[in-house]
Amino acid sequence: MNEIAAPVSYDFAAAEPAWQRAWADARCFEVDDVPDAGRPKYYVLEMFPYPSGKIHMGHVRNYTLGDVVARYKRARGFQVLHPMGWDAFGLPAENAARERGIHPGTWTRSNIANMRAELQRMGLSIDWRREFATCDADYYGQQQRLFLDFLAAGLVERRESWVNWDPADGTVLANEQVIDGRGWRSGALVEKKLLSQWFFRITQFAPDLLAALDGLNRWPERVRTMQAKWIGRSEGARVRFPLDVPEAGLSDLEVFTTRPDTLFGMSFVAVAPEHPLAASVAARNEAAASFVAECRRMGTSEAAIETAEKRGFDTGVRVGHPFLPGRSFPVWIANFVLMEYGTGAIFGCPAHDQRDFDFATAYGLPIPPVVVPQGEDAATFAVTDRAYDGPGLIANSGFLDGLTNDAAKAAAIRALEATGAGNGVVNWRLRDWGISRQRYWGCPIPIIHCAACGVVPAPLDTLPIRLPEDVSFDRPGNPLDHHPTWKHVACPQCGGPAARETDTFDTFVDSSWYYARFCSPNADVPVTRAAVDGWLPVDQYIGGIEHAILHLLYSRFFARAMCETGYLAVREPFAGLFTQGMVTHESYRGADGRWLYPEDVERRPDGSAVARHTGETVTVGRIEAMSKSKRNTVDPGAIVGRYGADTARWFILSDNPPERDMEWTEAGVAGGYRFVQRLYRLAQGSAGEAPAFPESFGPDAMALRRATHRTIALVTASFESFAFNVAVARIYELAGAIADADKNVNDYGMKFARREAIETLARLVAPAMPHLAEEIYASLPGTSGLVANAAWPEADPALVAAQSVTIAVQVMGKLRATIEAAPGAPADAVIAAAAAEPNVARLLDGKRVVKRIHVPDRIVNFVVAP
RNA sequence: GCGGGUGUGGCGAAAUGGUAACCGCAUCUGACUCAAAAUCAGACGGGGGCAACCCCUUGCCGGUUCGAGUCCGGCCACCCGCACCA
């Protein structure tokens, strides 16, 4: 990094804190819990941060984007709710406690203090009075109350279930937190384990969560697609196959299929290793038991990676077939059948399903074809190399013969329903949300377990159930569980000895309703109706794409659940969603292969790089997302210290479109810094006197005024569409136009035009560079108050309208000349002028013009005969 | 495999179906300076031509259109998400 050696005219280090104080003193960004009915509201929210200790560039980008929107909307006359808080529960605090003996609360509070100061240095327009952390008892106590209301409303249930067990963290993970068979945080291989767990019944809302995606037209298409796939609706049938001999207390085996049209092509039935029937067989058959145990070891991990090999175990159990009386089929345990999907059992139709085909081939099972593609003969068609899963006519299928797939599906379902052997159903991929975590640093689940009364909700007047402070992390497992006294309480029902639930909520619960709490953060109920009715939904939510599924789906569920329990009227919490790209940087490695921080590397003009202190040669690696492991991070604090917050914000906005990944470069920041200084210097030229509106303007002054008003219109349009980089380009142009004008006459009209341009510039850059904007605005004569409270500039339509337009002249679609014309000039005159252009006339000479295209103020195109 | 996205100068990029490359970064040249930095001015997709001008160029091939970066069809590459979902 190069030091800025030049004499600095704008002292951002003094100005930025001063303006931040001025905004705080004027309470510019504070709004009421209940918005004014008379003014439009706008709720801007960025995903709140986990208090890891320091902000990173991803935060800077996220909060800069949100702040620009908030300040812009405020200038446009909206009352803007723009809050900030902390997603403060979670495992890192416990890790810090184990590793360094710091209490998780102490660690978290000190991180929050640090990060709050860093965010405040960015000059964000936040109503800090609304700040809270999810580890505040005021917050998580209300969350406990929500849970109890959800429980009473039938939205929560407790059940035994196979869970994903993270042996490294000693906790349960949701399916969504298992990535490639590994814990999303620890990276440890996940095992299957049977535990009693609390579940939010999110599947109740599956149809609504899917259908409502259509209405979220201010969400990125890909996020909606990801959610739709995650919810995973599929139409099919449940089919019951009678067991020849009852097994596991079952007289039949239930299967889900989307292909009831291929029921006559059945070759076998297969159940998941976790299926009760598999357990029952394993109980009396050692070989089956060892197969099941092997599958469990593989868990979701190896299986996901080694997708190829299909393995199974023939249980010896046999089932009948609803359409084929007298026939019987084998029941296998198969490693590719998922207990979590459908009924945990399938019927195998190898001819028309590739997985079943692979399995049947491996174990020598029959492959009877029942769907005949067009052009094939039912008598001779056979499936040999791979399954045929395309369309065709049904054959070898009794009453279904000759039907199309769709007709056969319907007919098969009718037949199943008539005999009671099955029925048509819609199946969902979405699973209920398991929320129990065996951890200390989370919100305690407000439940008491009594030997006599069973599961008893904690009485409302005992909330919040606070975490105990005196906990030890000197042994593995959950400190709440081995706390000497905390969990021992009297049963609220019978008064006998009972124990608190020692599990805490998944931290995704904490972040599923914080947007609602921000509306009335100090209420002694979870939310107050007038506040949430006034402010929700969030008009613009901004954050990373990594939360496209989990956090957003859970929040959508919570809004629905809070509607059902009377807290909200809004079922969709986020009307608009913007997903920003990542911040990337070059990575560097020393000769010995270790990663180097950018601040320790010097780029040479020839493109090579050396270590700043040792001079050793450095290899420049890929440009990738900033990460601690690659050490390609840049500390926002250092950047703000060296260049100021406005420069950092400006560079972030100017570099590229915000939804794309941006590359953080030293040259880019330095460029932003130069513009900050340039703007400041330009503004000095209009200090000192306040010109009144002149009687007339010279041509140069008029040109500058037109540039000013055109810029207002263009920047406004760009802001509306999140095209901040385009807005920046237009602002650069206006700055250039002022500098150009300074070379010309400086009459009275020009003085006015120049001052108007400078003031406009200050207001236009205010959302992006709020401190500099105030500094400039205050230096101009005739201004008063803060830009933060000023209205957005209005473009004068008369000055925006072009005085003359450049019309492209084409011959046969190729550009041959341009002409100037008055806007709206009649077609005849424009075409005549175009034809008179020497270059055009030359090309038209001797040719027959068959068509003259004229698009007003745009283009003339002559089409000539060949 | 399925779904989504992206592909334009050295780089980040711009462009209601209507002058492709605005603006910035980097680079080069000039002014200022003893000198450098900063600042200011200019050049900057490729090729041809003394010039006027001409040709080529938005991943590739084709189509629609007076006109395509933009719309349609088919490929290629890369990125992201999901993935034994029955």
PDB file of N, CA and C in Angstrom, chain A residues 779-845:
ATOM      1  N   SER A 779     -20.301  24.531   3.423  1.00  0.00           N
ATOM      2  CA  SER A 779     -19.367  25.556   2.941  1.00  0.00           C
ATOM      3  C   SER A 779     -20.028  26.476   1.921  1.00  0.00           C
ATOM      4  N   LEU A 780     -21.194  26.063   1.408  1.00  0.00           N
ATOM      5  CA  LEU A 780     -21.854  26.879   0.393  1.00  0.00           C
ATOM      6  C   LEU A 780     -22.679  27.963   1.057  1.00  0.00           C
ATOM      7  N   PRO A 781     -22.613  29.163   0.523  1.00  0.00           N
ATOM      8  CA  PRO A 781     -23.454  30.221   1.067  1.00  0.00           C
ATOM      9  C   PRO A 781     -24.913  29.940   0.745  1.00  0.00           C
ATOM     10  N   GLY A 782     -25.774  30.348   1.638  1.00  0.00           N
ATOM     11  CA  GLY A 782     -27.198  30.241   1.364  1.00  0.00           C
ATOM     12  C   GLY A 782     -27.800  28.888   1.706  1.00  0.00           C
ATOM     13  N   THR A 783     -27.019  28.018   2.297  1.00  0.00           N
ATOM     14  CA  THR A 783     -27.586  26.746   2.718  1.00  0.00           C
ATOM     15  C   THR A 783     -27.776  26.772   4.223  1.00  0.00           C
ATOM     16  N   SER A 784     -28.676  25.943   4.672  1.00  0.00           N
ATOM     17  CA  SER A 784     -28.830  25.828   6.114  1.00  0.00           C
ATOM     18  C   SER A 784     -29.226  24.396   6.449  1.00  0.00           C
ATOM     19  N   GLY A 785     -28.958  24.017   7.665  1.00  0.00           N
ATOM     20  CA  GLY A 785     -29.326  22.672   8.092  1.00  0.00           C
ATOM     21  C   GLY A 785     -28.389  21.619   7.528  1.00  0.00           C
ATOM     22  N   LEU A 786     -28.811  20.372   7.657  1.00  0.00           N
ATOM     23  CA  LEU A 786     -27.991  19.236   7.268  1.00  0.00           C
ATOM     24  C   LEU A 786     -28.488  18.641   5.958  1.00  0.00           C
ATOM     25  N   VAL A 787     -27.548  18.151   5.164  1.00  0.00           N
ATOM     26  CA  VAL A 787     -27.955  17.418   3.962  1.00  0.00           C
ATOM     27  C   VAL A 787     -28.772  16.194   4.369  1.00  0.00           C
ATOM     28  N   ALA A 788     -28.402  15.609   5.517  1.00  0.00           N
ATOM     29  CA  ALA A 788     -29.112  14.423   5.985  1.00  0.00           C
ATOM     30  C   ALA A 788     -30.603  14.687   6.145  1.00  0.00           C
ATOM     31  N   ASN A 789     -30.960  15.943   6.361  1.00  0.00           N
ATOM     32  CA  ASN A 789     -32.380  16.284   6.505  1.00  0.00           C
ATOM     33  C   ASN A 789     -32.952  16.946   5.258  1.00  0.00           C
ATOM     34  N   ALA A 790     -32.107  17.120   4.248  1.00  0.00           N
ATOM     35  CA  ALA A 790     -32.549  17.856   3.061  1.00  0.00           C
ATOM     36  C   ALA A 790     -33.276  16.940   2.090  1.00  0.00           C
ATOM     37  N   ALA A 791     -34.131  17.549   1.290  1.00  0.00           N
ATOM     38  CA  ALA A 791     -34.871  16.778   0.283  1.00  0.00           C
ATOM     39  C   ALA A 791     -33.957  16.446  -0.890  1.00  0.00           C
ATOM     40  N   TRP A 792     -34.308  15.446  -1.595  1.00  0.00           N
ATOM     41  CA  TRP A 792     -33.595  15.053  -2.820  1.00  0.00           C
ATOM     42  C   TRP A 792     -33.809  16.127  -3.866  1.00  0.00           C
ATOM     43  N   PRO A 793     -32.768  16.473  -4.638  1.00  0.00           N
ATOM     44  CA  PRO A 793     -32.959  17.539  -5.635  1.00  0.00           C
ATOM     45  C   PRO A 793     -33.979  17.144  -6.702  1.00  0.00           C
ATOM     46  N   GLU A 794     -34.664  18.154  -7.202  1.00  0.00           N
ATOM     47  CA  GLU A 794     -35.664  17.943  -8.251  1.00  0.00           C
ATOM     48  C   GLU A 794     -35.089  18.395  -9.579  1.00  0.00           C
ATOM     49  N   ALA A 795     -35.231  17.567 -10.576  1.00  0.00           N
ATOM     50  CA  ALA A 795     -34.788  17.974 -11.907  1.00  0.00           C
ATOM     51  C   ALA A 795     -35.875  18.830 -12.559  1.00  0.00           C
ATOM     52  N   ASP A 796     -35.444  19.943 -13.160  1.00  0.00           N
ATOM     53  CA  ASP A 796     -36.380  20.796 -13.898  1.00  0.00           C
ATOM     54  C   ASP A 796     -36.562  20.185 -15.288  1.00  0.00           C
ATOM     55  N   PRO A 797     -37.785  19.740 -15.599  1.00  0.00           N
ATOM     56  CA  PRO A 797     -38.000  19.034 -16.875  1.00  0.00           C
ATOM     57  C   PRO A 797     -37.564  19.863 -18.077  1.00  0.00           C
ATOM     58  N   ALA A 798     -37.728  21.187 -17.960  1.00  0.00           N
ATOM     59  CA  ALA A 798     -37.362  22.033 -19.089  1.00  0.00           C
ATOM     60  C   ALA A 798     -35.864  21.973 -19.361  1.00  0.00           C
ATOM     61  N   LEU A 799     -35.085  21.752 -18.285  1.00  0.00           N
ATOM     62  CA  LEU A 799     -33.638  21.708 -18.461  1.00  0.00           C
ATOM     63  C   LEU A 799     -33.156  20.295 -18.782  1.00  0.00           C
ATOM     64  N   VAL A 800     -33.960  19.307 -18.424  1.00  0.00           N
ATOM     65  CA  VAL A 800     -33.586  17.933 -18.738  1.00  0.00           C
ATOM     66  C   VAL A 800     -33.798  17.651 -20.214  1.00  0.00           C
ATOM     67  N   ALA A 801     -34.866  18.238 -20.755  1.00  0.00           N
ATOM     68  CA  ALA A 801     -35.173  18.009 -22.173  1.00  0.00           C
ATOM     69  C   ALA A 801     -33.992  18.454 -23.032  1.00  0.00           C
ATOM     70  N   ALA A 802     -33.617  17.622 -23.957  1.00  0.00           N
ATOM     71  CA  ALA A 802     -32.470  17.934 -24.810  1.00  0.00           C
ATOM     72  C   ALA A 802     -32.810  19.115 -25.699  1.00  0.00           C
ATOM     73  N   GLN A 803     -31.818  19.937 -25.964  1.00  0.00           N
ATOM     74  CA  GLN A 803     -32.010  21.101 -26.803  1.00  0.00           C
ATOM     75  C   GLN A 803     -31.822  20.709 -28.257  1.00  0.00           C
ATOM     76  N   SER A 804     -30.940  19.757 -28.417  1.00  0.00           N
ATOM     77  CA  SER A 804     -30.714  19.239 -29.759  1.00  0.00           C
ATOM     78  C   SER A 804     -30.315  17.778 -29.600  1.00  0.00           C
ATOM     79  N   VAL A 805     -30.679  16.979 -30.570  1.00  0.00           N
ATOM     80  CA  VAL A 805     -30.350  15.562 -30.473  1.00  0.00           C
ATOM     81  C   VAL A 805     -29.443  15.151 -31.628  1.00  0.00           C
ATOM     82  N   THR A 806     -28.616  14.169 -31.342  1.00  0.00           N
ATOM     83  CA  THR A 806     -27.760  13.618 -32.382  1.00  0.00           C
ATOM     84  C   THR A 806     -28.476  12.405 -32.970  1.00  0.00           C
ATOM     85  N   ILE A 807     -28.684  12.488 -34.273  1.00  0.00           N
ATOM     86  CA  ILE A 807     -29.387  11.381 -34.924  1.00  0.00           C
ATOM     87  C   ILE A 807     -28.395  10.596 -35.771  1.00  0.00           C
ATOM     88  N   ALA A 808     -28.379   9.297 -35.542  1.00  0.00           N
ATOM     89  CA  ALA A 808     -27.484   8.445 -36.318  1.00  0.00           C
ATOM     90  C   ALA A 808     -28.093   8.195 -37.684  1.00  0.00           C
ATOM     91  N   VAL A 809     -27.276   8.263 -38.687  1.00  0.00           N
ATOM     92  CA  VAL A 809     -27.763   8.009 -40.038  1.00  0.00           C
ATOM     93  C   VAL A 809     -27.114   6.733 -40.561  1.00  0.00           C
ATOM     94  N   GLN A 810     -27.939   5.781 -40.911  1.00  0.00           N
ATOM     95  CA  GLN A 810     -27.429   4.509 -41.395  1.00  0.00           C
ATOM     96  C   GLN A 810     -27.824   4.314 -42.853  1.00  0.00           C
ATOM     97  N   VAL A 811     -27.001   3.600 -43.579  1.00  0.00           N
ATOM     98  CA  VAL A 811     -27.365   3.088 -44.888  1.00  0.00           C
ATOM     99  C   VAL A 811     -27.249   1.577 -44.798  1.00  0.00           C
ATOM    100  N   MET A 812     -28.351   0.903 -45.005  1.00  0.00           N
ATOM    101  CA  MET A 812     -28.379  -0.555 -44.880  1.00  0.00           C
ATOM    102  C   MET A 812     -27.917  -1.002 -43.489  1.00  0.00           C
ATOM    103  N   GLY A 813     -28.324  -0.228 -42.483  1.00  0.00           N
ATOM    104  CA  GLY A 813     -28.027  -0.643 -41.116  1.00  0.00           C
ATOM    105  C   GLY A 813     -26.618  -0.344 -40.655  1.00  0.00           C
ATOM    106  N   LYS A 814     -25.808   0.278 -41.510  1.00  0.00           N
ATOM    107  CA  LYS A 814     -24.458   0.630 -41.072  1.00  0.00           C
ATOM    108  C   LYS A 814     -24.360   2.132 -40.876  1.00  0.00           C
ATOM    109  N   LEU A 815     -23.720   2.537 -39.787  1.00  0.00           N
ATOM    110  CA  LEU A 815     -23.600   3.946 -39.458  1.00  0.00           C
ATOM    111  C   LEU A 815     -22.718   4.651 -40.488  1.00  0.00           C
ATOM    112  N   ARG A 816     -23.245   5.735 -41.081  1.00  0.00           N
ATOM    113  CA  ARG A 816     -22.467   6.460 -42.088  1.00  0.00           C
ATOM    114  C   ARG A 816     -22.294   7.923 -41.755  1.00  0.00           C
ATOM    115  N   ALA A 817     -23.119   8.438 -40.847  1.00  0.00           N
ATOM    116  CA  ALA A 817     -22.999   9.846 -40.466  1.00  0.00           C
ATOM    117  C   ALA A 817     -23.872  10.094 -39.253  1.00  0.00           C
ATOM    118  N   THR A 818     -23.667  11.250 -38.642  1.00  0.00           N
ATOM    119  CA  THR A 818     -24.608  11.691 -37.617  1.00  0.00           C
ATOM    120  C   THR A 818     -25.001  13.115 -37.938  1.00  0.00           C
ATOM    121  N   ILE A 819     -26.240  13.460 -37.601  1.00  0.00           N
ATOM    122  CA  ILE A 819     -26.692  14.840 -37.814  1.00  0.00           C
ATOM    123  C   ILE A 819     -27.289  15.356 -36.514  1.00  0.00           C
ATOM    124  N   GLU A 820     -27.253  16.674 -36.365  1.00  0.00           N
ATOM    125  CA  GLU A 820     -27.880  17.316 -35.216  1.00  0.00           C
ATOM    126  C   GLU A 820     -29.257  17.808 -35.644  1.00  0.00           C
ATOM    127  N   ALA A 821     -30.214  17.628 -34.766  1.00  0.00           N
ATOM    128  CA  ALA A 821     -31.556  18.113 -35.102  1.00  0.00           C
ATOM    129  C   ALA A 821     -32.237  18.570 -33.830  1.00  0.00           C
ATOM    130  N   ALA A 822     -33.283  19.382 -33.990  1.00  0.00           N
ATOM    131  CA  ALA A 822     -34.086  19.773 -32.834  1.00  0.00           C
ATOM    132  C   ALA A 822     -34.911  18.570 -32.407  1.00  0.00           C
ATOM    133  N   PRO A 823     -35.108  18.384 -31.096  1.00  0.00           N
ATOM    134  CA  PRO A 823     -35.925  17.247 -30.643  1.00  0.00           C
ATOM    135  C   PRO A 823     -37.310  17.322 -31.273  1.00  0.00           C
ATOM    136  N   GLY A 824     -37.800  16.206 -31.732  1.00  0.00           N
ATOM    137  CA  GLY A 824     -39.127  16.148 -32.311  1.00  0.00           C
ATOM    138  C   GLY A 824     -39.227  16.721 -33.705  1.00  0.00           C
ATOM    139  N   ALA A 825     -38.069  16.946 -34.334  1.00  0.00           N
ATOM    140  CA  ALA A 825     -38.087  17.493 -35.695  1.00  0.00           C
ATOM    141  C   ALA A 825     -38.860  16.552 -36.610  1.00  0.00           C
ATOM    142  N   PRO A 826     -39.612  17.122 -37.583  1.00  0.00           N
ATOM    143  CA  PRO A 826     -40.450  16.279 -38.443  1.00  0.00           C
ATOM    144  C   PRO A 826     -39.604  15.325 -39.295  1.00  0.00           C
ATOM    145  N   ALA A 827     -40.176  14.158 -39.578  1.00  0.00           N
ATOM    146  CA  ALA A 827     -39.472  13.101 -40.281  1.00  0.00           C
ATOM    147  C   ALA A 827     -38.922  13.583 -41.620  1.00  0.00           C
ATOM    148  N   ASP A 828     -39.745  14.326 -42.366  1.00  0.00           N
ATOM    149  CA  ASP A 828     -39.323  14.768 -43.695  1.00  0.00           C
ATOM    150  C   ASP A 828     -38.025  15.546 -43.638  1.00  0.00           C
ATOM    151  N   ALA A 829     -37.987  16.497 -42.704  1.00  0.00           N
ATOM    152  CA  ALA A 829     -36.809  17.358 -42.603  1.00  0.00           C
ATOM    153  C   ALA A 829     -35.595  16.558 -42.168  1.00  0.00           C
ATOM    154  N   VAL A 830     -35.776  15.645 -41.224  1.00  0.00           N
ATOM    155  CA  VAL A 830     -34.654  14.870 -40.726  1.00  0.00           C
ATOM    156  C   VAL A 830     -34.118  13.956 -41.820  1.00  0.00           C
ATOM    157  N   ILE A 831     -35.041  13.313 -42.557  1.00  0.00           N
ATOM    158  CA  ILE A 831     -34.603  12.404 -43.621  1.00  0.00           C
ATOM    159  C   ILE A 831     -33.882  13.183 -44.716  1.00  0.00           C
ATOM    160  N   ALA A 832     -34.399  14.373 -45.018  1.00  0.00           N
ATOM    161  CA  ALA A 832     -33.747  15.186 -46.053  1.00  0.00           C
ATOM    162  C   ALA A 832     -32.344  15.581 -45.620  1.00  0.00           C
ATOM    163  N   ALA A 833     -32.225  15.995 -44.352  1.00  0.00           N
ATOM    164  CA  ALA A 833     -30.907  16.389 -43.846  1.00  0.00           C
ATOM    165  C   ALA A 833     -29.961  15.201 -43.852  1.00  0.00           C
ATOM    166  N   ALA A 834     -30.499  14.040 -43.502  1.00  0.00           N
ATOM    167  CA  ALA A 834     -29.670  12.838 -43.463  1.00  0.00           C
ATOM    168  C   ALA A 834     -29.170  12.492 -44.856  1.00  0.00           C
ATOM    169  N   ALA A 835     -30.073  12.583 -45.823  1.00  0.00           N
ATOM    170  CA  ALA A 835     -29.696  12.213 -47.192  1.00  0.00           C
ATOM    171  C   ALA A 835     -28.690  13.193 -47.762  1.00  0.00           C
ATOM    172  N   ALA A 836     -28.696  14.421 -47.202  1.00  0.00           N
ATOM    173  CA  ALA A 836     -27.798  15.443 -47.719  1.00  0.00           C
ATOM    174  C   ALA A 836     -26.385  15.328 -47.167  1.00  0.00           C
ATOM    175  N   GLU A 837     -26.204  14.538 -46.133  1.00  0.00           N
ATOM    176  CA  GLU A 837     -24.850  14.333 -45.593  1.00  0.00           C
ATOM    177  C   GLU A 837     -23.953  13.786 -46.699  1.00  0.00           C
ATOM    178  N   PRO A 838     -22.782  14.385 -46.897  1.00  0.00           N
ATOM    179  CA  PRO A 838     -21.955  13.994 -48.043  1.00  0.00           C
ATOM    180  C   PRO A 838     -21.696  12.491 -48.103  1.00  0.00           C
ATOM    181  N   ASN A 839     -21.342  11.920 -46.954  1.00  0.00           N
ATOM    182  CA  ASN A 839     -20.997  10.499 -46.955  1.00  0.00           C
ATOM    183  C   ASN A 839     -22.213   9.637 -47.301  1.00  0.00           C
ATOM    184  N   VAL A 840     -23.386  10.106 -46.852  1.00  0.00           N
ATOM    185  CA  VAL A 840     -24.616   9.369 -47.128  1.00  0.00           C
ATOM    186  C   VAL A 840     -24.990   9.532 -48.589  1.00  0.00           C
ATOM    187  N   ALA A 841     -24.933  10.779 -49.061  1.00  0.00           N
ATOM    188  CA  ALA A 841     -25.281  11.070 -50.450  1.00  0.00           C
ATOM    189  C   ALA A 841     -24.419  10.233 -51.401  1.00  0.00           C
ATOM    190  N   ARG A 842     -23.152  10.134 -51.056  1.00  0.00           N
ATOM    191  CA  ARG A 842     -22.217   9.374 -51.888  1.00  0.00           C
ATOM    192  C   ARG A 842     -22.684   7.909 -51.997  1.00  0.00           C
ATOM    193  N   LEU A 843     -23.106   7.350 -50.847  1.00  0.00           N
ATOM    194  CA  LEU A 843     -23.485   5.942 -50.842  1.00  0.00           C
ATOM    195  C   LEU A 843     -24.851   5.712 -51.496  1.00  0.00           C
ATOM    196  N   LEU A 844     -25.703   6.756 -51.462  1.00  0.00           N
ATOM    197  CA  LEU A 844     -27.032   6.590 -52.053  1.00  0.00           C
ATOM    198  C   LEU A 844     -27.025   6.891 -53.550  1.00  0.00           C
ATOM    199  N   ASP A 845     -25.968   7.533 -54.015  1.00  0.00           N
ATOM    200  CA  ASP A 845     -25.886   7.980 -55.395  1.00  0.00           C
ATOM    201  C   ASP A 845     -26.025   6.794 -56.357  1.00  0.00           C
TER     202      ASP A 845
END
